[in-house]
Amino acid sequence: MDLLRSASRVCAFALAPLLLTACPKKMVVADKVAPENPKAADVRGSESVYVIEAKGQPLIVDWQPEARGDLEVAMKEGVAVVGFSEKGLRLLKDCHIDGEYGFIGVNTKEQVVRLLTAEEVKANLPGAGLGILAKIGGELGQSQALEIAIVMVGKKKTTWATASKKDLKGQCAGATHFVRGATIGAFAMRSAAKGRASTVAEIFGAGASAAASKSSDLANKDGLIDACRKAMPDSNTPPQQCGSLIRLELVALDDGDTQQKPKADGPTVVKNEESEACPPGFVFSGGKCTKPEMAESHVCKFGDVQDCSVQCDKGNTGSCDALGVMFAQGKNVSANAVEAAKLFVKACKGGESNGCYNLAIALYNGSGLPVAKDKAHVLARKACLDGHAQACGMAARQYHFGDGVPEDLTNAAKLYLQACKGGDKSSCSELGVMAHAGQGMKQDDRIAAGLFKMACDGGASIGCSNLGYLVEVGKGVKQDARLAAAIYEKACRENTAECLWWGVAHQTGLVGKVDMKRAATEWRRTCDASKAAGATSSGQLIACGLVTTLLGDKQPMDMNFLQQAVKVWQASCQSGDMRDCAQLGVAVLALGNKPLAKKTFEVSCKGGDVWGCAMAKHPKVR
């Protein structure tokens, strides 16, 4: 093809409208979700749960089998949607977002979470927590505690990182959040004496009984601990009897009016999601949301320099990582790459996977530490085994392009798949490019189209453009001009750097009529984005070439990048990719060789590419 574009680098591949990218400079009424305890109604009149306003990670170990089954079905049919109010957390069974979840494994982790107060129950169990409080009564915090044993083997994630009510389908009255992901494994829950320090195995043993004899006791269990202990972190699926949903990752629905800003190519540090896990007034510590005064240390709120410093000094590795990101970004503190790197080292040594990933970024970019891409790769692989999808994607890209490690397309494809299933939208697009080209895996445009859709769902504009191309020409999917145009429009809406192909759709009449004025507008938008962030993709390069040659408004262009692109497109054009022939023609035209450009456009046109035909007929080419 190589129309389809990689968001990484051009350094070894032809991927055209898939862009060639510049080599990185730096790398209805809601259905109940949770079971209603018979006594819950007595409590709801005076009690309420703590509402998660933006993001949160509530436990769902209190749900009964029927409710859990409803959620599992909802997550198989699309991206699940919930309603969250002070009355509790509710699944909207007849509402969804068009998308899917993948599974990414982690090194098996076991933990006992103890809920000691009514406030902790309401903050961590917003589904049936009120019913549990009604059953336990006043014993919680006095003589009783709620013990939860968790064995985690992986996560289910969707590429949707944000969504709005415009994205909802079905009966969605009361929708407030969508389920971004879920922790997978096994759990057991019971009430026990407050001072008791039970092990995971002991709680699983107690949870085996369906109900306890005392009215104040309760038990719930799903999954087998022995099955979970056989899990492998690089597996594509959890073991049988170890696939239970334990904790949800919720994200509030937004207004849908945001647009990505173009940004320079290369990996950047990211903040830990646990800093946003709890309702207002609570902090995350020991696997639960609790009041700050109840925790020895906790994950600080990102941006709170003082608390992050205090908690890091107390040994909370999540807070060390958060503080490191703040120093790296200059967030409420003077930017200091060296200090950031020191904090990432401390976090990583303490077992914080996000800290290991951020340390890998620092080593890759030479930020606060000497450049060491081989060491960065080792750390990225380490974080990947802990379920860090972006780390998997980083390691994959290094294998893909031989960047700090020997090129290995098979391992690149394997790690891209892990990253994509873990919700990393960019990796879905990269893997789609490999599937389209048959690199590291069997050539399959049907699979490529599915991967591009996942990337596009998550807001990866380059994935939308790549999907639009396959739909336009009917590769791997049914040919549909109207749908292709809509996908190109979405790519442009997501990111102005991807407006090139929306402009081409107007030039060729893919939108229903030819509109050169609109085409010119979209090309200028893409070229302007290039000037703002540097030309990081062949699409931006082509847009500036079109503005220069067809519109007569000369634009600065990276000639080295242009020459690289010409070599790549020459090879792909000769191998039969007619869209790349058209791109080659634009590049040659920008270099001043009009006769060769005209000939190249004619080759593209004869090969069936409508854009090649449109370019061959343009007055500035004839």
Coordinates of C-alpha atoms in Angstrom, one line a residue:
M1 CA 0.0 0.0 0.0
D2 CA 1.6 1.8 1.9
L3 CA -1.0 4.3 2.3
L4 CA -1.6 3.4 5.8
R5 CA 0.5 5.3 8.2
S6 CA 2.6 4.6 11.2
A7 CA 2.6 7.1 14.0
S8 CA 6.1 6.2 14.8
R9 CA 8.8 6.7 12.2
V10 CA 9.5 6.5 8.5
C11 CA 12.9 5.0 9.1
A12 CA 12.3 1.7 7.5
F13 CA 8.9 1.5 6.1
A14 CA 6.6 2.9 3.5
L15 CA 3.3 3.7 5.0
A16 CA 1.5 6.3 3.1
P17 CA -1.7 8.0 3.8
L18 CA -0.9 6.0 6.7
L19 CA 1.6 8.5 7.2
L20 CA 5.2 8.2 7.0
T21 CA 6.2 9.8 10.2
A22 CA 9.4 11.6 10.9
C23 CA 11.9 9.8 13.0
P24 CA 11.3 10.7 16.6
K25 CA 13.3 13.5 17.9
K26 CA 12.6 12.0 21.4
M27 CA 10.7 9.1 21.8
V28 CA -35.0 4.6 30.3
V29 CA -34.6 3.7 33.4
A30 CA -31.4 2.3 34.5
D31 CA -31.1 -1.4 35.3
K32 CA -29.6 -2.1 38.7
V33 CA -26.0 -3.0 38.6
A34 CA -25.6 -4.2 42.1
P35 CA -27.7 -6.4 44.1
E36 CA -30.2 -4.9 46.6
N37 CA -29.9 -6.3 50.0
P38 CA -33.4 -6.7 51.6
K39 CA -32.5 -4.2 54.2
A40 CA -30.9 -1.7 51.8
A41 CA -34.1 0.2 51.4
D42 CA -34.2 1.0 55.1
V43 CA -30.8 2.6 54.8
R44 CA -31.2 4.6 51.6
G45 CA -33.5 7.1 53.1
S46 CA -30.7 8.5 55.3
E47 CA -27.5 7.2 53.7
S48 CA -25.8 7.9 50.4
V49 CA -22.6 6.7 48.7
Y50 CA -19.8 9.0 47.8
V51 CA -20.0 10.0 44.1
I52 CA -17.1 9.8 41.7
E53 CA -17.3 13.0 39.6
A54 CA -14.6 12.6 37.0
K55 CA -12.6 9.3 37.3
G56 CA -12.7 6.5 39.8
Q57 CA -11.9 2.9 40.5
P58 CA -14.7 1.4 42.7
L59 CA -14.7 -2.2 43.7
I60 CA -17.6 -4.4 42.6
V61 CA -16.9 -7.5 44.7
D62 CA -20.3 -6.8 46.4
W63 CA -22.3 -7.6 43.3
Q64 CA -24.3 -10.8 43.1
P65 CA -23.8 -13.3 40.2
E66 CA -26.8 -12.0 38.2
A67 CA -25.6 -8.4 38.3
R68 CA -22.0 -9.4 37.5
G69 CA -23.3 -11.5 34.6
D70 CA -25.2 -8.4 33.2
L71 CA -22.0 -6.4 33.3
E72 CA -19.9 -9.2 31.6
V73 CA -22.5 -9.3 28.8
A74 CA -22.5 -5.5 28.5
M75 CA -18.7 -5.5 28.1
K76 CA -18.9 -8.2 25.4
E77 CA -21.5 -6.2 23.4
G78 CA -19.8 -2.9 23.5
V79 CA -18.3 -0.3 25.9
A80 CA -20.4 -0.5 29.1
V81 CA -22.1 2.7 30.5
V82 CA -23.3 3.4 34.0
G83 CA -25.2 5.9 36.0
F84 CA -23.5 7.1 39.2
S85 CA -25.3 9.2 41.8
E86 CA -25.5 9.4 45.6
K87 CA -28.1 6.6 45.4
G88 CA -25.4 4.3 44.0
L89 CA -23.8 2.8 40.9
R90 CA -26.1 1.4 38.2
L91 CA -25.4 -0.4 35.0
L92 CA -27.4 0.8 32.0
K93 CA -27.9 -2.6 30.3
D94 CA -29.6 -1.1 27.2
C95 CA -27.0 1.6 26.7
H96 CA -23.5 1.3 25.2
I97 CA -20.7 2.9 23.2
D98 CA -19.6 1.3 20.0
G99 CA -16.3 -0.4 20.9
E100 CA -14.7 -3.4 22.5
Y101 CA -12.4 -4.5 25.4
G102 CA -9.1 -6.3 25.1
F103 CA -7.2 -8.2 27.8
I104 CA -3.7 -7.5 29.0
G105 CA -2.0 -9.7 31.6
V106 CA 0.0 -8.6 34.6
N107 CA 2.4 -10.3 37.0
T108 CA 0.0 -12.0 39.5
K109 CA -0.7 -9.8 42.5
E110 CA -2.4 -10.8 45.8
Q111 CA -3.8 -8.3 48.2
V112 CA -6.1 -8.1 51.3
V113 CA -8.2 -4.9 51.5
R114 CA -9.9 -4.2 54.8
L115 CA -12.9 -1.8 55.0
L116 CA -13.1 -0.5 58.5
T117 CA -15.8 2.2 58.5
A118 CA -19.1 2.9 56.9
E119 CA -17.5 5.8 55.0
E120 CA -15.0 3.3 53.5
V121 CA -17.8 1.0 52.4
K122 CA -19.7 3.8 50.8
A123 CA -16.6 5.1 49.0
N124 CA -15.4 1.7 47.7
L125 CA -18.6 -0.3 47.2
P126 CA -21.0 2.2 45.6
G127 CA -23.1 -0.6 44.1
A128 CA -24.4 -2.5 47.1
G129 CA -22.5 -0.9 49.9
L130 CA -25.6 0.5 51.5
G131 CA -27.1 -2.9 51.6
I132 CA -24.0 -4.3 53.2
L133 CA -24.2 -1.6 55.9
A134 CA -27.8 -2.5 56.5
K135 CA -26.8 -6.1 57.1
I136 CA -23.8 -5.5 59.2
G137 CA -25.5 -2.8 61.2
G138 CA -23.5 -0.9 63.8
E139 CA -20.9 -3.7 64.2
L140 CA -18.7 -2.3 61.4
G141 CA -15.8 -0.4 62.9
Q142 CA -16.7 -1.6 66.4
S143 CA -16.2 -5.3 66.4
Q144 CA -16.4 -6.1 62.6
A145 CA -14.4 -5.3 59.5
L146 CA -15.1 -6.2 55.9
E147 CA -12.2 -8.3 54.4
I148 CA -11.7 -8.5 50.7
A149 CA -9.0 -10.8 49.2
I150 CA -8.0 -10.0 45.7
V151 CA -5.9 -12.0 43.2
M152 CA -5.3 -9.9 40.1
V153 CA -4.0 -11.4 36.8
G154 CA -4.9 -8.7 34.3
K155 CA -7.0 -5.9 33.0
K156 CA -9.7 -5.5 30.5
K157 CA -9.4 -2.1 28.7
T158 CA -11.0 -0.3 25.8
T159 CA -9.2 2.2 23.6
W160 CA -11.9 4.8 24.4
A161 CA -10.1 7.2 26.8
T162 CA -12.8 9.8 26.7
A163 CA -16.4 9.8 25.5
S164 CA -19.4 12.1 25.4
K165 CA -23.2 11.6 25.5
K166 CA -23.1 12.0 21.7
D167 CA -21.3 8.7 21.6
L168 CA -24.0 6.8 23.5
K169 CA -26.3 4.3 21.7
G170 CA -29.6 2.9 23.1
Q171 CA -31.6 3.8 26.1
C172 CA -29.2 6.0 28.1
A173 CA -31.2 8.1 30.5
G174 CA -29.1 8.8 33.6
A175 CA -25.8 7.9 32.0
T176 CA -22.8 9.6 33.7
H177 CA -19.7 7.4 33.2
F178 CA -18.4 4.7 30.9
V179 CA -16.4 1.7 31.9
R180 CA -12.9 2.4 30.6
G181 CA -11.5 -0.9 32.0
A182 CA -11.7 -3.5 34.8
T183 CA -9.3 -5.4 37.0
I184 CA -9.6 -9.2 36.3
G185 CA -8.9 -12.2 38.5
A186 CA -10.6 -13.7 41.6
F187 CA -11.9 -12.4 44.9
A188 CA -13.4 -13.4 48.2
M189 CA -15.2 -11.2 50.7
R190 CA -16.4 -11.7 54.2
S191 CA -17.0 -9.9 57.5
A192 CA -14.6 -10.8 60.3
A193 CA -13.4 -9.6 63.6
K194 CA -11.9 -6.1 63.3
G195 CA -8.5 -6.9 64.7
R196 CA -8.0 -10.1 62.7
A197 CA -5.2 -10.1 60.1
S198 CA -6.3 -12.7 57.6
T199 CA -4.3 -13.9 54.6
V200 CA -5.6 -14.1 51.0
A201 CA -5.8 -17.9 51.3
E202 CA -7.7 -17.8 54.5
I203 CA -10.3 -15.4 53.2
F204 CA -10.8 -17.5 50.1
G205 CA -11.3 -20.5 52.3
A206 CA -14.0 -18.7 54.3
G207 CA -15.6 -17.3 51.2
A208 CA -16.3 -20.8 49.9
S209 CA -19.4 -21.1 52.1
A210 CA -22.4 -19.5 50.5
A211 CA -23.4 -17.7 53.6
A212 CA -22.3 -17.4 57.2
S213 CA -24.3 -18.6 60.1
K214 CA -24.3 -15.2 62.0
S215 CA -26.6 -12.6 60.6
S216 CA -23.8 -10.1 60.8
D217 CA -21.6 -12.2 58.6
L218 CA -21.7 -12.1 54.8
A219 CA -19.6 -13.8 52.1
N220 CA -19.1 -13.4 48.4
K221 CA -16.6 -15.1 46.2
D222 CA -15.9 -15.5 42.5
G223 CA -13.0 -17.4 40.9
L224 CA -10.4 -19.8 42.2
I225 CA -7.1 -18.7 43.8
D226 CA -5.2 -21.8 42.5
A227 CA -6.3 -21.1 38.9
C228 CA -5.1 -17.5 39.2
R229 CA -1.7 -18.5 40.5
K230 CA -1.1 -20.3 37.1
A231 CA -1.6 -17.1 35.1
M232 CA 1.2 -15.8 32.8
P233 CA 1.6 -12.1 32.4
D234 CA 2.0 -12.3 28.6
S235 CA -1.1 -14.4 28.1
N236 CA -3.8 -13.1 25.8
T237 CA -6.6 -14.4 28.1
P238 CA -7.0 -15.0 31.8
P239 CA -7.0 -18.7 33.1
Q240 CA -10.3 -20.5 33.4
Q241 CA -12.0 -19.7 36.8
C242 CA -9.8 -16.5 37.1
G243 CA -11.7 -14.1 34.9
S244 CA -13.9 -12.3 37.4
L245 CA -14.4 -8.5 37.3
I246 CA -13.0 -7.0 40.5
R247 CA -12.6 -3.3 40.2
L248 CA -13.9 -0.9 37.5
E249 CA -12.1 2.1 36.0
L250 CA -14.8 4.7 35.4
V251 CA -14.5 7.9 33.3
A252 CA -17.1 10.6 33.3
L253 CA -18.8 11.4 30.0
D254 CA -17.7 14.8 28.7
D255 CA -19.3 17.4 26.5
G256 CA -17.7 16.1 23.3
D257 CA -16.3 19.4 22.2
T258 CA -12.6 18.8 22.7
Q259 CA -10.0 18.5 20.0
Q260 CA -6.5 17.1 20.1
K261 CA -3.7 19.6 19.7
P262 CA -0.8 18.6 17.5
K263 CA 2.2 17.5 19.5
A264 CA 5.8 16.7 18.7
D265 CA 6.6 13.0 18.0
G266 CA 8.2 11.0 20.8
P267 CA 7.4 9.4 24.1
T268 CA 6.5 11.5 27.1
V269 CA 6.0 10.8 30.8
V270 CA 2.5 10.0 32.1
K271 CA 0.8 10.3 35.5
N272 CA -0.4 7.4 37.6
E273 CA -4.2 6.7 37.4
E274 CA -4.4 5.9 41.1
S275 CA -4.1 9.6 41.9
E276 CA -7.6 9.9 40.5
A277 CA -9.1 6.7 41.9
C278 CA -11.2 8.1 44.8
P279 CA -14.2 10.4 45.5
P280 CA -13.4 13.9 46.8
G281 CA -12.2 13.9 50.4
F282 CA -10.6 10.4 50.1
V283 CA -7.2 9.1 49.2
F284 CA -6.0 5.8 47.7
S285 CA -4.0 3.6 50.1
G286 CA -3.7 -0.1 50.5
G287 CA -6.0 -0.9 47.6
K288 CA -8.9 1.2 48.9
C289 CA -10.2 4.8 49.2
T290 CA -10.0 6.0 52.8
K291 CA -9.8 9.3 54.7
P292 CA -6.2 10.8 54.8
E293 CA -6.0 10.5 58.6
M294 CA -6.7 6.7 58.3
A295 CA -3.7 6.0 56.1
E296 CA -0.1 5.7 57.0
S297 CA 0.7 6.9 53.5
H298 CA -1.3 7.4 50.3
V299 CA -1.1 8.2 46.6
C300 CA -1.1 12.0 46.5
K301 CA -3.2 14.1 44.2
F302 CA -1.3 15.1 41.1
G303 CA -0.3 18.8 41.4
D304 CA -0.1 18.8 45.2
V305 CA 3.6 19.3 45.5
Q306 CA 3.7 19.4 49.3
D307 CA 1.6 16.3 49.9
C308 CA 3.4 14.4 47.1
S309 CA 6.8 15.2 48.8
V310 CA 5.5 14.1 52.2
Q311 CA 4.0 10.9 51.0
C312 CA 7.0 10.0 48.9
D313 CA 9.3 10.5 51.9
K314 CA 6.9 8.1 53.8
G315 CA 7.7 5.5 51.1
N316 CA 4.6 5.8 48.9
T317 CA 6.0 5.0 45.5
G318 CA 2.9 6.2 43.6
S319 CA 3.5 9.6 45.1
C320 CA 7.2 9.6 44.2
D321 CA 6.2 8.9 40.6
A322 CA 3.6 11.7 40.6
L323 CA 6.1 14.1 42.0
G324 CA 8.6 13.0 39.3
V325 CA 6.0 13.8 36.6
M326 CA 5.4 17.2 38.1
F327 CA 9.1 18.0 38.0
A328 CA 9.3 16.6 34.4
Q329 CA 6.4 18.8 33.3
G330 CA 7.0 21.8 35.5
K331 CA 3.6 21.3 37.1
N332 CA 3.4 23.7 40.1
V333 CA 7.1 23.4 40.5
S334 CA 10.2 24.5 38.5
A335 CA 10.9 21.9 35.8
N336 CA 13.9 19.8 36.8
A337 CA 14.7 16.7 34.7
V338 CA 17.4 15.5 37.0
E339 CA 15.1 15.5 40.1
A340 CA 12.4 13.9 38.0
A341 CA 14.7 11.0 37.0
K342 CA 15.7 10.5 40.7
L343 CA 12.1 10.2 41.7
F344 CA 11.3 7.8 38.8
V345 CA 14.2 5.6 40.0
K346 CA 12.8 5.6 43.5
A347 CA 9.3 4.7 42.3
C348 CA 10.5 2.0 40.0
K349 CA 12.7 0.4 42.6
G350 CA 9.6 0.4 44.9
G351 CA 7.6 -1.6 42.4
E352 CA 5.7 1.2 40.8
S353 CA 5.2 0.2 37.1
N354 CA 4.3 3.7 36.0
G355 CA 7.5 4.9 37.6
C356 CA 9.5 2.2 35.6
Y357 CA 7.8 3.4 32.4
N358 CA 8.6 7.1 33.1
L359 CA 12.2 6.1 33.9
A360 CA 12.3 4.3 30.6
I361 CA 11.1 7.5 28.9
A362 CA 13.8 9.6 30.7
L363 CA 16.5 7.1 29.6
Y364 CA 15.2 7.1 26.0
N365 CA 15.1 10.8 25.7
G366 CA 18.2 11.6 27.8
S367 CA 16.1 13.6 30.1
G368 CA 17.9 14.0 33.4
L369 CA 20.0 10.9 32.6
P370 CA 22.3 10.0 29.7
V371 CA 20.6 8.5 26.7
A372 CA 20.4 4.7 27.1
K373 CA 17.8 3.3 24.8
D374 CA 18.8 -0.3 25.6
K375 CA 18.2 0.2 29.3
A376 CA 15.0 2.0 28.4
H377 CA 13.8 -1.0 26.5
V378 CA 14.5 -3.3 29.5
L379 CA 12.4 -1.0 31.8
A380 CA 9.6 -0.8 29.3
R381 CA 9.4 -4.6 29.1
K382 CA 9.4 -4.7 32.9
A383 CA 6.5 -2.3 33.1
C384 CA 4.7 -4.1 30.3
L385 CA 4.7 -7.3 32.4
D386 CA 2.8 -5.4 35.0
G387 CA 0.1 -4.5 32.6
H388 CA 1.3 -1.0 31.5
A389 CA 0.0 -0.8 28.0
Q390 CA 2.0 2.3 26.9
A391 CA 5.2 0.5 28.1
C392 CA 4.3 -2.5 25.9
G393 CA 3.8 -0.1 23.0
M394 CA 7.2 1.6 23.6
A395 CA 9.0 -1.7 23.7
A396 CA 7.2 -2.7 20.5
R397 CA 8.2 0.4 18.7
Q398 CA 11.8 -0.1 19.6
Y399 CA 11.7 -3.6 18.1
H400 CA 9.7 -2.3 15.1
F401 CA 12.4 0.2 14.1
G402 CA 15.5 -1.4 15.6
D403 CA 15.7 1.6 18.0
G404 CA 18.1 0.8 20.8
V405 CA 17.6 -3.0 20.2
P406 CA 17.9 -5.2 17.2
E407 CA 14.9 -5.0 14.8
D408 CA 12.5 -7.8 15.5
L409 CA 9.2 -7.5 13.7
T410 CA 7.7 -10.6 15.3
N411 CA 8.2 -9.4 18.8
A412 CA 7.1 -5.9 17.8
A413 CA 3.8 -7.3 16.6
K414 CA 3.4 -9.4 19.7
L415 CA 4.0 -6.4 22.0
Y416 CA 1.8 -4.1 19.9
L417 CA -1.0 -6.6 20.4
Q418 CA -0.5 -6.6 24.2
A419 CA -0.5 -2.8 24.2
C420 CA -3.5 -2.5 21.9
K421 CA -5.5 -5.0 24.1
G422 CA -4.5 -3.0 27.1
G423 CA -6.1 0.1 25.6
D424 CA -3.1 1.9 23.9
K425 CA -4.7 3.3 20.8
S426 CA -1.5 4.2 19.1
S427 CA -0.3 0.6 19.3
C428 CA -3.6 -0.5 17.6
S429 CA -2.8 1.7 14.7
E430 CA 0.8 0.6 14.5
L431 CA -0.2 -3.0 14.5
G432 CA -2.8 -2.3 11.9
V433 CA 0.0 -1.0 9.6
M434 CA 1.9 -4.2 10.2
A435 CA -1.1 -6.3 9.4
H436 CA -1.8 -4.3 6.2
A437 CA 1.9 -4.7 5.1
G438 CA 2.3 -8.2 6.3
Q439 CA 5.2 -7.3 8.6
G440 CA 5.9 -9.5 11.6
M441 CA 2.5 -11.3 10.9
K442 CA 0.4 -12.6 8.1
Q443 CA -0.9 -9.9 5.7
D444 CA -4.6 -9.4 6.5
D445 CA -6.5 -6.2 5.7
R446 CA -9.6 -7.4 7.5
I447 CA -7.6 -7.5 10.7
A448 CA -5.9 -4.2 9.9
A449 CA -9.3 -2.6 9.5
G450 CA -10.4 -3.9 12.9
L451 CA -7.2 -2.5 14.5
F452 CA -7.6 0.8 12.9
K453 CA -11.2 1.0 14.1
M454 CA -10.0 0.4 17.7
A455 CA -7.4 3.1 17.3
C456 CA -10.0 5.5 15.8
D457 CA -12.5 4.7 18.6
G458 CA -9.8 5.8 21.1
G459 CA -9.3 9.1 19.3
A460 CA -6.1 8.2 17.4
S461 CA -6.7 10.4 14.4
I462 CA -4.1 8.6 12.3
G463 CA -6.0 5.3 12.9
C464 CA -9.1 7.0 11.6
S465 CA -7.3 8.2 8.4
N466 CA -6.0 4.7 7.9
L467 CA -9.4 3.2 8.4
G468 CA -10.9 5.7 6.0
Y469 CA -8.5 4.7 3.3
L470 CA -9.4 1.0 3.6
V471 CA -13.1 1.8 3.5
E472 CA -12.5 4.2 0.5
V473 CA -10.8 1.5 -1.6
G474 CA -12.6 -1.5 -0.2
K475 CA -9.6 -3.4 1.3
G476 CA -10.6 -5.7 4.1
V477 CA -14.0 -4.1 4.4
K478 CA -16.9 -3.2 2.1
Q479 CA -16.2 -0.2 -0.1
D480 CA -18.3 2.7 1.0
A481 CA -17.5 6.3 -0.2
R482 CA -19.9 8.0 2.1
L483 CA -18.6 6.1 5.2
A484 CA -15.0 6.8 4.1
A485 CA -15.7 10.5 3.9
A486 CA -17.3 10.5 7.4
I487 CA -14.2 8.7 8.8
Y488 CA -11.8 11.2 7.2
E489 CA -14.0 14.0 8.7
K490 CA -13.7 12.4 12.1
A491 CA -9.9 12.2 11.8
C492 CA -9.8 15.9 11.0
R493 CA -12.1 16.7 13.8
E494 CA -9.9 14.8 16.3
N495 CA -6.7 16.4 15.1
T496 CA -6.1 19.2 12.6
A497 CA -2.9 17.5 11.6
E498 CA -5.1 14.8 9.9
C499 CA -7.2 17.2 7.8
L500 CA -5.2 16.4 4.6
W501 CA -7.4 13.5 3.7
W502 CA -10.6 15.3 4.5
G503 CA -9.4 17.9 2.0
V504 CA -8.6 15.2 -0.6
A505 CA -12.1 13.9 -0.1
H506 CA -13.4 17.3 -1.3
Q507 CA -10.9 17.4 -4.1
T508 CA -12.0 14.0 -5.5
G509 CA -15.7 14.4 -4.8
L510 CA -15.8 11.6 -2.3
V511 CA -18.1 13.8 -0.2
G512 CA -20.6 14.0 -3.0
K513 CA -19.2 16.9 -5.0
V514 CA -15.9 18.5 -5.9
D515 CA -15.1 21.5 -3.7
M516 CA -11.6 22.8 -4.2
K517 CA -12.1 25.8 -1.9
R518 CA -12.8 23.5 1.0
A519 CA -10.0 21.2 0.0
A520 CA -7.6 24.1 0.1
T521 CA -8.8 25.1 3.6
E522 CA -8.2 21.6 5.0
W523 CA -4.7 21.4 3.4
R524 CA -3.8 24.7 5.0
R525 CA -5.0 23.5 8.4
T526 CA -2.8 20.4 8.2
C527 CA 0.2 22.4 7.0
D528 CA -0.3 25.0 9.7
A529 CA -0.3 22.2 12.3
S530 CA 3.0 21.0 10.8
K531 CA 4.5 24.5 11.3
A532 CA 3.3 24.5 14.9
A533 CA 4.8 21.1 15.9
G534 CA 7.2 20.3 13.2
A535 CA 6.4 17.9 10.3
T536 CA 6.0 14.6 12.1
S537 CA 4.1 12.7 9.4
S538 CA 4.1 12.4 5.6
G539 CA 0.5 13.7 5.6
Q540 CA 1.7 17.1 7.0
L541 CA 4.5 17.0 4.4
I542 CA 2.1 16.3 1.6
A543 CA -0.3 19.1 2.8
C544 CA 2.5 21.7 2.7
G545 CA 3.5 20.4 -0.7
L546 CA -0.1 20.9 -2.0
V547 CA -0.3 24.4 -0.5
T548 CA 3.0 25.3 -2.2
T549 CA 2.4 23.8 -5.6
L550 CA -1.3 24.0 -6.2
L551 CA -2.2 27.0 -4.2
G552 CA 1.0 29.0 -4.9
D553 CA 1.7 29.7 -1.3
K554 CA 5.3 28.5 -0.7
Q555 CA 5.7 26.7 2.6
P556 CA 8.9 25.7 4.5
M557 CA 9.5 22.0 4.1
D558 CA 11.9 19.6 5.6
M559 CA 13.8 18.6 2.5
N560 CA 15.6 15.6 4.1
F561 CA 12.3 14.2 5.3
L562 CA 10.9 14.8 1.8
Q563 CA 13.8 13.0 0.1
Q564 CA 13.2 10.1 2.6
A565 CA 9.6 10.0 1.7
V566 CA 10.3 10.0 -2.1
K567 CA 12.5 6.9 -1.7
V568 CA 9.8 5.0 0.3
W569 CA 7.0 6.0 -2.1
Q570 CA 9.1 5.1 -5.2
A571 CA 9.4 1.5 -3.8
S572 CA 5.7 1.2 -2.8
C573 CA 4.5 2.8 -6.1
Q574 CA 6.6 0.3 -8.1
S575 CA 5.0 -2.5 -6.0
G576 CA 1.5 -1.5 -7.0
D577 CA 0.3 0.9 -4.4
M578 CA -1.5 3.6 -6.5
R579 CA -2.2 6.0 -3.7
D580 CA 1.5 6.1 -2.9
C581 CA 2.1 6.8 -6.5
A582 CA -0.1 9.9 -6.1
Q583 CA 1.8 10.9 -3.0
L584 CA 5.1 10.4 -4.8
G585 CA 3.7 12.7 -7.5
V586 CA 3.0 15.5 -5.0
A587 CA 6.5 15.1 -3.5
V588 CA 8.2 15.2 -6.9
L589 CA 6.1 18.3 -7.8
A590 CA 7.2 20.0 -4.6
L591 CA 10.8 19.2 -5.6
G592 CA 10.2 21.1 -8.9
N593 CA 10.0 18.2 -11.4
K594 CA 6.6 18.8 -13.0
P595 CA 7.0 16.4 -16.0
L596 CA 7.9 13.5 -13.7
A597 CA 5.1 14.4 -11.3
K598 CA 2.5 14.5 -14.2
K599 CA 3.7 11.0 -15.4
T600 CA 3.5 9.7 -11.8
F601 CA -0.1 11.0 -11.4
E602 CA -1.1 9.3 -14.7
V603 CA 0.3 6.0 -13.5
S604 CA -1.7 6.4 -10.3
C605 CA -4.8 7.2 -12.2
K606 CA -4.5 4.3 -14.7
G607 CA -4.1 2.1 -11.6
G608 CA -7.5 3.2 -10.4
D609 CA -6.7 5.8 -7.7
V610 CA -9.2 8.7 -7.9
W611 CA -6.8 11.1 -6.2
G612 CA -4.2 10.4 -8.8
C613 CA -6.7 11.2 -11.5
A614 CA -7.7 14.4 -9.8
M615 CA -4.1 15.5 -9.5
A616 CA -3.3 14.5 -13.2
K617 CA -6.2 16.8 -14.3
H618 CA -5.2 19.8 -12.1
P619 CA -4.3 22.9 -14.2
K620 CA -1.0 23.3 -12.2
V621 CA 0.0 19.9 -13.3
R622 CA -1.2 19.8 -16.9

